[in-house]
Short mmCIF file of C-alpha atoms and ligand atoms in Angstrom, two decimals:
data_model
loop_
_atom_site.label_atom_id
_atom_site.label_comp_id
_atom_site.label_asym_id
_atom_site.label_seq_id
_atom_site.Cartn_x
_atom_site.Cartn_y
_atom_site.Cartn_z
CA MET A 141 -91.56 -31.34 -10.85
CA GLY A 142 -89.13 -32.51 -13.59
CA SER A 143 -87.91 -28.95 -14.13
CA VAL A 144 -87.52 -28.43 -10.34
CA SER A 145 -85.30 -31.49 -10.00
CA THR A 146 -83.31 -30.47 -13.12
CA SER A 147 -82.64 -27.04 -11.65
CA CYS A 148 -81.67 -28.71 -8.33
CA VAL A 149 -79.11 -30.89 -10.14
CA VAL A 150 -77.79 -27.85 -12.00
CA ALA A 151 -77.50 -25.89 -8.73
CA VAL A 152 -75.75 -28.73 -6.88
CA THR A 153 -73.38 -29.33 -9.81
CA THR A 154 -72.56 -25.63 -10.00
CA LEU A 155 -71.89 -25.58 -6.27
CA LEU A 156 -69.63 -28.65 -6.51
CA LEU A 157 -67.71 -27.14 -9.44
CA LEU A 158 -67.31 -23.91 -7.50
CA LEU A 159 -66.02 -25.77 -4.44
CA LEU A 160 -63.61 -27.75 -6.62
CA ALA A 161 -62.37 -24.55 -8.24
CA LEU A 162 -61.91 -22.93 -4.83
CA GLY A 163 -60.04 -25.98 -3.58
CA ALA A 164 -57.74 -25.85 -6.59
CA SER A 165 -57.16 -22.13 -6.43
CA GLY A 166 -57.03 -21.68 -2.64
CA GLN A 167 -56.01 -18.40 -1.11
CA LEU A 168 -53.05 -16.90 0.63
CA GLN A 169 -53.58 -16.14 4.28
CA VAL A 170 -51.55 -14.85 7.17
CA GLY A 171 -50.63 -17.77 9.45
CA PHE A 172 -51.40 -20.43 6.81
CA TYR A 173 -49.09 -22.87 8.63
CA SER A 174 -50.27 -22.07 12.17
CA LYS A 175 -51.82 -25.54 12.53
CA SER A 176 -50.01 -27.63 9.90
CA CYS A 177 -46.49 -26.46 10.83
CA PRO A 178 -46.55 -23.96 13.69
CA SER A 179 -42.76 -23.55 13.69
CA ALA A 180 -42.61 -22.62 9.98
CA GLU A 181 -42.11 -18.88 10.33
CA SER A 182 -39.83 -19.02 13.37
CA THR A 183 -37.66 -21.68 11.72
CA VAL A 184 -37.15 -19.53 8.61
CA ALA A 185 -36.33 -16.53 10.81
CA SER A 186 -33.78 -18.46 12.85
CA VAL A 187 -32.10 -19.87 9.73
CA VAL A 188 -31.90 -16.37 8.19
CA ARG A 189 -30.52 -15.02 11.47
CA GLY A 190 -27.95 -17.82 11.61
CA PHE A 191 -26.65 -17.11 8.11
CA SER A 192 -26.62 -13.35 8.63
CA ASP A 193 -24.62 -13.70 11.85
CA SER A 194 -21.69 -14.91 9.77
CA ASP A 195 -22.41 -12.86 6.63
CA SER A 196 -24.74 -9.88 6.97
CA ALA A 197 -24.57 -9.32 3.18
CA ILE A 198 -26.89 -12.30 2.84
CA LEU A 199 -29.85 -10.18 3.97
CA PRO A 200 -30.02 -7.91 0.89
CA ALA A 201 -29.44 -10.99 -1.26
CA LEU A 202 -32.55 -12.63 0.22
CA LEU A 203 -34.61 -9.52 -0.41
CA ARG A 204 -33.52 -9.50 -4.04
CA LEU A 205 -34.33 -13.20 -4.31
CA GLN A 206 -38.04 -12.56 -3.75
CA PHE A 207 -38.07 -9.98 -6.56
CA HIS A 208 -36.37 -12.42 -8.93
CA ASP A 209 -38.73 -15.23 -7.99
CA CYS A 210 -41.96 -13.26 -8.12
CA PHE A 211 -41.32 -11.39 -11.38
CA VAL A 212 -40.73 -14.55 -13.37
CA ARG A 213 -43.78 -16.85 -13.62
CA GLY A 214 -44.99 -15.50 -10.25
CA CYS A 215 -43.84 -16.36 -6.72
CA ASP A 216 -43.54 -20.09 -7.39
CA ALA A 217 -39.90 -20.83 -6.49
CA SER A 218 -39.13 -21.46 -10.19
CA VAL A 219 -35.87 -19.55 -9.76
CA LEU A 220 -34.65 -22.11 -7.20
CA ILE A 221 -34.57 -25.05 -9.63
CA LYS A 222 -30.92 -25.98 -10.06
CA GLY A 223 -29.37 -24.87 -13.32
CA GLY A 224 -26.10 -25.46 -15.04
CA ASN A 225 -27.16 -26.65 -18.49
CA ASN A 226 -28.73 -23.45 -19.78
CA ASN A 227 -32.22 -24.84 -19.46
CA ALA A 228 -33.29 -23.70 -15.99
CA GLU A 229 -34.66 -20.25 -15.27
CA VAL A 230 -31.73 -19.44 -13.00
CA ASP A 231 -29.33 -19.85 -15.95
CA ASN A 232 -30.71 -16.63 -17.48
CA ALA A 233 -28.14 -13.81 -17.31
CA LYS A 234 -30.80 -11.55 -15.80
CA HIS A 235 -30.39 -13.53 -12.57
CA GLN A 236 -26.68 -12.76 -12.47
CA GLY A 237 -25.27 -12.50 -8.96
CA LEU A 238 -28.32 -14.05 -7.31
CA ARG A 239 -27.43 -15.44 -3.90
CA GLY A 240 -29.16 -16.83 -0.84
CA LEU A 241 -30.48 -20.02 -2.45
CA ASP A 242 -28.49 -22.02 0.10
CA VAL A 243 -30.33 -20.22 2.91
CA ILE A 244 -33.66 -21.32 1.43
CA ASP A 245 -32.34 -24.89 1.02
CA SER A 246 -31.22 -24.92 4.63
CA ALA A 247 -34.57 -23.66 5.96
CA LYS A 248 -36.31 -26.22 3.76
CA ALA A 249 -34.19 -29.07 5.16
CA GLN A 250 -35.11 -28.10 8.72
CA LEU A 251 -38.78 -27.74 7.87
CA GLU A 252 -38.86 -31.09 6.09
CA SER A 253 -37.66 -32.74 9.28
CA GLN A 254 -40.23 -30.84 11.37
CA CYS A 255 -43.25 -31.10 9.06
CA PRO A 256 -42.53 -33.13 5.93
CA GLY A 257 -44.17 -32.02 2.71
CA VAL A 258 -45.95 -29.03 4.21
CA VAL A 259 -44.07 -25.75 3.75
CA SER A 260 -43.45 -24.67 0.16
CA CYS A 261 -40.17 -23.27 -1.09
CA ALA A 262 -42.11 -20.33 -2.57
CA ASP A 263 -43.31 -19.39 0.92
CA ILE A 264 -39.82 -19.80 2.40
CA VAL A 265 -38.50 -17.27 -0.17
CA VAL A 266 -41.15 -14.72 0.82
CA LEU A 267 -40.70 -15.30 4.57
CA ALA A 268 -36.92 -14.99 4.29
CA ALA A 269 -37.25 -11.70 2.37
CA ARG A 270 -39.67 -10.42 5.01
CA ASP A 271 -37.15 -11.31 7.74
CA ALA A 272 -34.32 -9.69 5.77
CA VAL A 273 -36.24 -6.41 5.75
CA ALA A 274 -36.87 -6.53 9.50
CA PHE A 275 -33.29 -7.60 10.31
CA THR A 276 -31.85 -4.62 8.42
CA GLY A 277 -34.07 -2.13 10.26
CA GLY A 278 -37.16 -2.08 8.05
CA ALA A 279 -40.70 -2.84 9.18
CA SER A 280 -41.70 -6.15 10.75
CA PHE A 281 -44.79 -7.20 8.90
CA ASP A 282 -47.14 -10.11 8.36
CA VAL A 283 -47.00 -11.89 5.03
CA PRO A 284 -49.77 -14.14 3.80
CA THR A 285 -48.61 -17.67 3.00
CA GLY A 286 -50.10 -20.73 1.32
CA ARG A 287 -48.14 -20.61 -1.95
CA ARG A 288 -47.25 -23.85 -3.63
CA ASP A 289 -44.23 -24.57 -5.78
CA GLY A 290 -44.46 -24.42 -9.55
CA LYS A 291 -43.52 -27.28 -11.83
CA VAL A 292 -41.90 -25.28 -14.62
CA SER A 293 -38.49 -23.64 -14.96
CA ASN A 294 -37.37 -22.26 -18.35
CA MET A 295 -34.27 -20.22 -18.97
CA ARG A 296 -35.98 -17.81 -21.37
CA ASP A 297 -38.72 -16.97 -18.84
CA GLY A 298 -36.14 -14.82 -17.03
CA ASP A 299 -36.06 -12.39 -19.98
CA VAL A 300 -39.04 -10.52 -18.53
CA LEU A 301 -37.01 -9.18 -15.60
CA PRO A 302 -36.34 -5.45 -15.62
CA ASP A 303 -32.89 -4.49 -16.85
CA VAL A 304 -30.56 -2.02 -15.22
CA HIS A 305 -30.59 0.00 -18.46
CA ASP A 306 -34.38 0.18 -18.79
CA SER A 307 -35.91 3.66 -18.97
CA ALA A 308 -38.49 4.66 -16.36
CA GLN A 309 -41.21 4.05 -18.97
CA VAL A 310 -40.00 0.49 -19.58
CA LEU A 311 -39.64 -0.16 -15.85
CA ARG A 312 -43.16 1.15 -15.31
CA SER A 313 -44.60 -1.08 -17.99
CA LYS A 314 -42.74 -4.16 -16.71
CA PHE A 315 -44.08 -3.51 -13.21
CA ALA A 316 -47.57 -2.84 -14.56
CA ALA A 317 -47.45 -6.21 -16.36
CA SER A 318 -47.09 -7.77 -12.90
CA GLY A 319 -49.94 -5.70 -11.46
CA LEU A 320 -47.64 -3.19 -9.75
CA ASP A 321 -48.06 0.58 -10.11
CA ASP A 322 -45.63 3.51 -10.12
CA LYS A 323 -45.73 3.76 -6.35
CA ASP A 324 -44.79 0.08 -6.05
CA LEU A 325 -41.98 0.60 -8.56
CA VAL A 326 -40.42 3.39 -6.50
CA LEU A 327 -41.03 1.71 -3.15
CA LEU A 328 -39.71 -1.68 -4.25
CA SER A 329 -36.68 -0.15 -5.97
CA SER A 330 -36.01 1.42 -2.59
CA ALA A 331 -34.99 -2.08 -1.51
CA HIS A 332 -31.66 -0.80 -2.87
CA THR A 333 -31.38 0.98 0.47
CA VAL A 334 -29.46 -2.16 1.45
CA GLY A 335 -26.89 -4.20 -0.41
CA THR A 336 -24.38 -3.81 -3.15
CA THR A 337 -23.98 -4.08 -6.90
CA ALA A 338 -21.18 -5.61 -8.89
CA CYS A 339 -19.26 -3.08 -11.00
CA PHE A 340 -20.43 -5.13 -13.97
CA PHE A 341 -23.78 -3.32 -13.79
CA MET A 342 -22.14 0.12 -13.84
CA GLN A 343 -19.65 -0.26 -16.65
CA ASP A 344 -21.96 1.15 -19.31
CA ARG A 345 -23.07 4.05 -17.12
CA LEU A 346 -19.48 5.00 -16.27
CA TYR A 347 -17.64 4.30 -19.51
CA LYS A 348 -19.97 3.48 -22.40
CA TYR A 349 -22.84 5.90 -22.04
CA PRO A 350 -23.97 7.27 -25.43
CA LEU A 351 -23.25 11.00 -25.24
CA PRO A 352 -25.65 13.58 -26.71
CA GLY A 353 -22.95 14.91 -29.06
CA GLY A 354 -21.97 11.39 -30.19
CA GLY A 355 -19.40 8.93 -28.87
CA LEU A 356 -19.33 7.12 -25.55
CA GLY A 357 -18.49 8.43 -22.09
CA SER A 358 -20.02 8.77 -18.64
CA ASP A 359 -23.66 9.45 -17.85
CA PRO A 360 -23.69 13.30 -17.73
CA SER A 361 -26.34 13.29 -15.00
CA ILE A 362 -23.83 11.98 -12.42
CA PRO A 363 -22.38 14.85 -10.33
CA ALA A 364 -18.63 15.25 -11.03
CA GLY A 365 -17.42 14.36 -7.52
CA PHE A 366 -19.61 11.29 -7.35
CA LEU A 367 -18.55 10.19 -10.83
CA ALA A 368 -14.89 10.34 -9.77
CA GLU A 369 -15.76 8.32 -6.67
CA LEU A 370 -17.60 5.64 -8.67
CA LYS A 371 -14.84 5.46 -11.28
CA SER A 372 -12.23 5.01 -8.57
CA ARG A 373 -14.19 2.05 -7.22
CA CYS A 374 -15.08 0.51 -10.60
CA ALA A 375 -12.18 0.69 -13.06
CA PRO A 376 -12.91 0.04 -16.76
CA GLY A 377 -13.40 -3.69 -17.25
CA ASP A 378 -13.79 -4.41 -13.51
CA PHE A 379 -16.89 -6.58 -13.28
CA ASN A 380 -16.55 -8.03 -9.80
CA THR A 381 -15.83 -5.32 -7.23
CA ARG A 382 -18.97 -4.56 -5.24
CA VAL A 383 -20.21 -1.06 -4.49
CA PRO A 384 -23.02 -0.06 -2.07
CA LEU A 385 -26.28 0.78 -3.86
CA ASP A 386 -27.21 3.33 -1.21
CA ARG A 387 -24.22 5.60 -0.81
CA GLY A 388 -23.43 6.14 2.86
CA SER A 389 -26.16 3.89 4.26
CA GLU A 390 -25.98 0.47 2.68
CA ARG A 391 -26.57 -1.55 5.83
CA LEU A 392 -29.63 0.25 7.10
CA PHE A 393 -33.12 -0.02 5.72
CA ASP A 394 -34.11 3.66 5.47
CA THR A 395 -35.16 6.41 3.03
CA SER A 396 -31.60 7.47 2.31
CA ILE A 397 -31.73 5.69 -1.08
CA LEU A 398 -34.59 7.98 -2.13
CA ARG A 399 -32.69 11.10 -1.10
CA ASN A 400 -29.69 9.79 -3.00
CA ILE A 401 -31.81 9.22 -6.11
CA ARG A 402 -33.28 12.69 -5.74
CA ASN A 403 -29.88 14.32 -5.39
CA GLY A 404 -28.24 12.50 -8.32
CA TYR A 405 -26.43 9.93 -6.19
CA ALA A 406 -28.16 6.86 -7.58
CA VAL A 407 -25.55 4.18 -8.22
CA ILE A 408 -27.26 2.07 -10.88
CA ALA A 409 -28.98 3.49 -13.96
CA SER A 410 -32.43 2.04 -13.18
CA ASP A 411 -32.51 3.91 -9.85
CA ALA A 412 -31.38 7.14 -11.54
CA ALA A 413 -34.13 6.63 -14.15
CA LEU A 414 -36.77 6.95 -11.44
CA TYR A 415 -35.95 10.65 -11.28
CA ASN A 416 -36.44 11.08 -15.03
CA ASP A 417 -40.16 10.49 -15.28
CA THR A 418 -42.75 12.81 -13.79
CA SER A 419 -44.92 10.11 -12.25
CA THR A 420 -42.03 8.40 -10.48
CA VAL A 421 -40.40 11.72 -9.51
CA ASP A 422 -43.54 12.58 -7.57
CA VAL A 423 -43.39 9.34 -5.65
CA VAL A 424 -39.66 9.73 -4.90
CA ASP A 425 -40.32 13.29 -3.68
CA SER A 426 -43.24 12.23 -1.53
CA TYR A 427 -40.98 9.93 0.51
CA SER A 428 -37.77 11.92 0.46
CA GLY A 429 -38.70 15.59 0.84
CA LEU A 430 -37.58 17.62 3.83
CA LEU A 431 -40.82 17.21 5.75
CA SER A 432 -41.74 13.79 4.44
CA THR A 433 -40.62 12.02 7.61
CA ILE A 434 -43.21 14.04 9.56
CA PHE A 435 -46.01 14.68 7.10
CA GLY A 436 -45.28 12.35 4.22
CA PRO A 437 -46.60 8.87 3.59
CA TYR A 438 -45.09 6.28 5.87
CA PHE A 439 -42.23 4.69 3.91
CA ARG A 440 -41.58 1.60 6.03
CA GLN A 441 -45.22 0.59 6.13
CA ASP A 442 -45.84 1.36 2.45
CA PHE A 443 -42.76 -0.64 1.48
CA ALA A 444 -44.13 -3.61 3.41
CA GLU A 445 -47.46 -3.27 1.60
CA SER A 446 -45.72 -3.29 -1.77
CA MET A 447 -43.75 -6.39 -0.74
CA VAL A 448 -46.98 -8.17 0.13
CA LYS A 449 -48.40 -7.09 -3.23
CA MET A 450 -45.31 -8.34 -5.07
CA GLY A 451 -45.56 -11.55 -3.05
CA SER A 452 -48.95 -12.31 -4.51
CA ILE A 453 -47.93 -12.15 -8.19
CA GLY A 454 -48.99 -15.30 -10.04
CA VAL A 455 -49.11 -17.50 -6.95
CA VAL A 456 -49.84 -21.20 -7.23
CA THR A 457 -52.28 -22.28 -4.51
CA GLY A 458 -54.78 -24.91 -3.43
CA THR A 459 -54.14 -28.24 -5.12
CA ASN A 460 -52.15 -26.78 -8.02
CA GLY A 461 -48.39 -27.20 -8.24
CA GLU A 462 -46.62 -29.14 -5.49
CA VAL A 463 -44.71 -28.75 -2.25
CA ARG A 464 -41.17 -29.66 -3.24
CA LYS A 465 -39.08 -31.90 -1.00
CA LEU A 466 -35.91 -30.18 -2.16
CA CYS A 467 -36.17 -26.57 -3.36
CA GLY A 468 -33.71 -27.11 -6.19
CA LYS A 469 -35.58 -30.06 -7.71
CA PHE A 470 -39.11 -30.86 -8.82
CA ASN A 471 -40.57 -33.82 -6.85
C1 HEM B 1046 -36.71 -1.88 -10.83
C2 HEM B 1046 -36.01 -2.86 -11.34
C3 HEM B 1046 -34.74 -3.35 -10.73
C4 HEM B 1046 -33.53 -3.44 -11.31
C5 HEM B 1046 -33.19 -3.05 -12.75
C6 HEM B 1046 -32.61 -3.96 -10.33
C7 HEM B 1046 -31.28 -4.18 -10.56
C8 HEM B 1046 -30.38 -4.60 -9.60
C9 HEM B 1046 -28.99 -4.84 -9.84
C10 HEM B 1046 -28.28 -4.68 -11.16
C11 HEM B 1046 -28.43 -5.21 -8.67
C12 HEM B 1046 -26.98 -5.63 -8.41
C13 HEM B 1046 -26.90 -7.16 -8.45
C14 HEM B 1046 -25.55 -7.71 -8.12
O1 HEM B 1046 -24.54 -7.19 -8.60
O2 HEM B 1046 -25.48 -8.70 -7.35
C15 HEM B 1046 -29.47 -5.23 -7.68
C16 HEM B 1046 -29.30 -5.54 -6.37
C17 HEM B 1046 -30.32 -5.60 -5.46
N1 HEM B 1046 -31.66 -5.50 -5.73
FE1 HEM B 1046 -32.47 -4.78 -7.41
N2 HEM B 1046 -33.28 -4.17 -9.17
C18 HEM B 1046 -34.59 -3.83 -9.36
C19 HEM B 1046 -35.61 -3.97 -8.46
C20 HEM B 1046 -35.48 -4.56 -7.23
C21 HEM B 1046 -36.57 -4.93 -6.38
C22 HEM B 1046 -38.04 -4.79 -6.75
C23 HEM B 1046 -36.03 -5.44 -5.24
C24 HEM B 1046 -36.72 -6.01 -4.04
C25 HEM B 1046 -37.86 -5.58 -3.57
C26 HEM B 1046 -34.60 -5.36 -5.38
C27 HEM B 1046 -33.70 -5.69 -4.41
C28 HEM B 1046 -32.33 -5.65 -4.57
C29 HEM B 1046 -31.39 -5.81 -3.48
C30 HEM B 1046 -31.73 -5.92 -2.01
C31 HEM B 1046 -30.12 -5.80 -4.04
C32 HEM B 1046 -28.76 -5.97 -3.34
C33 HEM B 1046 -28.38 -7.43 -3.47
C34 HEM B 1046 -27.09 -7.80 -2.75
O3 HEM B 1046 -26.50 -6.98 -2.06
O4 HEM B 1046 -26.69 -8.99 -2.89
N3 HEM B 1046 -34.30 -4.86 -6.60
N4 HEM B 1046 -30.65 -4.86 -8.28
#
């Protein structure tokens, strides 16, 4: 009898611990706010739409913002914590040129008045990126929500972000460290189908590329005509002029970026690198070949799947973290 009641206590305790653990960890789910804040997703969409009506360049910026949030400490809105004193994550140079934080702040302000303390900044980032994809012509897709906001923001944490000069092998290993495979790397880099880069990120490729015979020059893999075009847009020392990442199709979410990469028309070095490694070449080819639109894997849908995957990196859920009142400040 004694041993029966002991095993009962053990079983009940184990069950309680399990329930506590589940409560603390929670899970992402599509429509997480359907009861607690039914207007959450439509409010984010209307704020994104409002901003993009006056500046359509905000859409690519919002897509990039999810990448920069999720790769550093997971999708926990750590990148939104206000910087300025070289101690916040956003102060890291790897986040250079990041924009769209005001869009997230604006959506947050509206949601705080509709449902105070309910919708996390981390979810707003992911919803806004999802809307940015749809509003530029990509797929409309469901994203699971239920993230909470992290309580840590360190400048040095941003060091883990991929660099524009990383080789395909380094890019692959940085993605793998976040649970993303070669297919995700190519698909997510295809986000460069929209938006622009500052000439800052091309200076080395155009003027300081280490040449095989010694000395510095231009990346020899760039076709001559395209090199002249890029040089005419980005003079030596010009850091600020912006150039489309997807030559000829920077406003539309399509596979043109992959054809450009395939044909040597990648604008930044990290995109060009994807055609220098057999495993990523195969993925690029599978989405950009002549018949890929008919027989190939379905780019728009696969991109959406990779976004959902990226959106689940290191999420804070359940009773962990917090729901910030202001996205730029811990509670
Ligand atoms: C593979 C590693 C990646 C590298 C090295 C990289 C690098 C860059 C660089 C240097 C820029 C130009 C930034 C500027 O001048 O404002 C940029 C822009 C952009 N990136 Fe990436 N990126 C990578 C992956 C991604 C991923 C995974 C996404 C999203 C899924 C993404 C989305 C974007 C978008 C949409 C822009 C245009 C931003 C704008 O127009 O404001 N990138 N990226």
